[in-house]
């Protein structure tokens, strides 16, 4: 074989090797990137689960639940006098809409009320 033929054969073998390696290499690189993304997402989910577990533990404490009910719902114990302090800028707020209604609860069950609302338009 002459030098030109040898170089041509070498080039053909080299191209065949490059083509046979290109597809698996591309697959490997894409899977590696996907694995990195999934790992980051999994870490975010672990942090979310930890935060939710901490919140669950807080809500199982009766003292914490009482504090939240007093703060958010303005609940008071029997015999206590509730006070609402209005700060400057609160004049524009409608405090009546934030209070629970003084109406007694309906006597019927929820599904009876639902049926009534559907049948009587």
CSV table of C-alpha atoms in Angstrom, one decimal:
chain,number,residue,atom,x,y,z
A,1,UNK,CA,0.0,0.0,0.0
A,2,UNK,CA,1.2,3.4,-0.8
A,3,UNK,CA,1.3,6.3,1.7
A,4,UNK,CA,-1.9,7.9,0.3
A,5,UNK,CA,-3.9,4.7,0.6
A,6,UNK,CA,-2.6,4.2,4.1
A,7,UNK,CA,-3.6,7.7,5.1
A,8,UNK,CA,-7.1,7.3,3.5
A,9,UNK,CA,-7.6,4.0,5.4
A,10,UNK,CA,-6.4,5.7,8.6
A,11,UNK,CA,-8.8,8.6,8.0
A,12,UNK,CA,-11.7,6.2,7.3
A,13,UNK,CA,-11.0,4.2,10.5
A,14,UNK,CA,-10.7,7.4,12.5
A,15,UNK,CA,-14.1,8.7,11.1
A,16,UNK,CA,-15.7,5.4,11.9
A,17,UNK,CA,-14.4,5.5,15.5
A,18,UNK,CA,-15.5,9.1,15.9
A,19,UNK,CA,-19.0,8.3,14.6
A,20,UNK,CA,-19.4,5.2,16.8
A,21,UNK,CA,-18.3,7.2,19.9
A,22,UNK,CA,-20.3,10.4,19.2
A,23,UNK,CA,-23.8,9.0,19.9
A,24,UNK,CA,-23.0,7.3,23.2
A,25,UNK,CA,-20.9,10.3,24.3
A,26,UNK,CA,-23.8,12.7,23.5
A,27,UNK,CA,-26.2,10.4,25.5
A,28,UNK,CA,-23.8,10.2,28.4
A,29,UNK,CA,-23.5,14.0,28.6
A,30,UNK,CA,-27.2,14.6,28.3
A,31,UNK,CA,-27.9,12.1,31.1
A,32,UNK,CA,-25.3,13.6,33.3
A,33,UNK,CA,-26.9,17.1,32.9
A,34,UNK,CA,-30.3,15.6,33.6
A,35,UNK,CA,-29.0,13.8,36.7
A,36,UNK,CA,-27.6,17.1,38.0
A,37,UNK,CA,-31.0,18.8,37.4
A,38,UNK,CA,-32.9,16.0,39.2
A,39,UNK,CA,-30.4,16.1,42.1
A,40,UNK,CA,-31.0,19.9,42.5
A,41,UNK,CA,-34.8,19.4,42.4
A,42,UNK,CA,-34.5,16.6,44.9
A,43,UNK,CA,-32.6,18.8,47.3
A,44,UNK,CA,-35.3,21.6,46.9
A,45,UNK,CA,-37.9,19.0,47.7
A,46,UNK,CA,-36.0,17.8,50.8
A,47,UNK,CA,-35.9,21.4,52.0
A,48,UNK,CA,-39.6,21.8,51.4
A,49,UNK,CA,-40.3,18.5,53.3
A,50,UNK,CA,-38.2,19.7,56.2
A,51,UNK,CA,-40.0,23.0,56.4
A,52,UNK,CA,-43.4,21.3,56.3
A,53,UNK,CA,-42.3,18.8,59.0
A,54,UNK,CA,-41.3,21.7,61.2
A,55,UNK,CA,-44.7,23.5,60.5
A,56,UNK,CA,-46.5,20.2,61.4
A,57,UNK,CA,-44.6,20.0,64.7
A,58,UNK,CA,-45.6,23.6,65.5
A,59,UNK,CA,-49.2,23.0,64.7
A,60,UNK,CA,-49.3,20.0,67.0
A,61,UNK,CA,-48.5,22.2,70.0
A,62,UNK,CA,-51.7,23.4,71.7
A,63,UNK,CA,-50.1,26.6,72.9
A,64,UNK,CA,-49.0,27.6,69.4
A,65,UNK,CA,-52.5,26.9,68.1
A,66,UNK,CA,-54.0,29.0,70.8
A,67,UNK,CA,-51.6,31.9,70.0
A,68,UNK,CA,-52.4,31.7,66.3
A,69,UNK,CA,-56.2,31.6,67.0
A,70,UNK,CA,-55.9,34.7,69.2
A,71,UNK,CA,-53.8,36.5,66.7
A,72,UNK,CA,-55.5,35.6,63.4
A,73,UNK,CA,-59.1,35.1,64.4
A,74,UNK,CA,-59.2,37.5,67.4
A,75,UNK,CA,-60.5,34.7,69.7
A,76,UNK,CA,-60.7,35.3,73.4
A,77,UNK,CA,-61.4,33.1,76.3
A,78,UNK,CA,-64.7,33.3,78.3
A,79,UNK,CA,-64.5,36.2,80.7
A,80,UNK,CA,-61.8,38.1,78.8
A,81,UNK,CA,-62.5,41.5,77.3
A,82,UNK,CA,-61.3,41.9,73.7
A,83,UNK,CA,-59.7,45.1,72.6
A,84,UNK,CA,-58.8,46.2,69.1
A,85,UNK,CA,-56.2,48.9,68.9
A,86,UNK,CA,-56.4,51.1,65.8
A,87,UNK,CA,-53.2,52.5,64.6
A,88,UNK,CA,-52.7,55.5,62.4
A,89,UNK,CA,-53.6,54.5,58.8
A,90,UNK,CA,-56.2,52.0,60.0
A,91,UNK,CA,-59.1,54.3,59.3
A,92,UNK,CA,-59.3,53.1,55.7
A,93,UNK,CA,-59.5,49.5,56.8
A,94,UNK,CA,-62.9,47.9,57.2
A,95,UNK,CA,-62.7,46.0,60.4
A,96,UNK,CA,-66.3,44.9,60.3
A,97,UNK,CA,-65.6,42.7,57.3
A,98,UNK,CA,-62.7,41.1,59.2
A,99,UNK,CA,-64.8,40.0,62.1
A,100,UNK,CA,-66.7,36.8,62.1
A,101,UNK,CA,-70.5,37.3,61.6
A,102,UNK,CA,-72.7,37.3,64.7
A,103,UNK,CA,-75.3,35.2,62.9
A,104,UNK,CA,-76.0,31.8,64.4
A,105,UNK,CA,-74.8,28.8,62.4
A,106,UNK,CA,-77.4,27.2,60.1
A,107,UNK,CA,-79.3,24.3,61.5
A,108,UNK,CA,-79.0,22.1,58.5
A,109,UNK,CA,-76.0,20.1,57.4
A,110,UNK,CA,-73.7,21.3,54.6
A,111,UNK,CA,-75.2,19.0,52.0
A,112,UNK,CA,-78.7,20.2,52.8
A,113,UNK,CA,-77.6,23.8,52.4
A,114,UNK,CA,-75.9,22.8,49.1
A,115,UNK,CA,-79.1,21.1,47.8
A,116,UNK,CA,-81.2,24.2,48.8
A,117,UNK,CA,-78.8,26.5,47.0
A,118,UNK,CA,-79.0,24.4,43.9
A,119,UNK,CA,-82.8,23.9,43.8
A,120,UNK,CA,-83.8,27.5,44.9
A,121,UNK,CA,-82.0,29.9,42.5
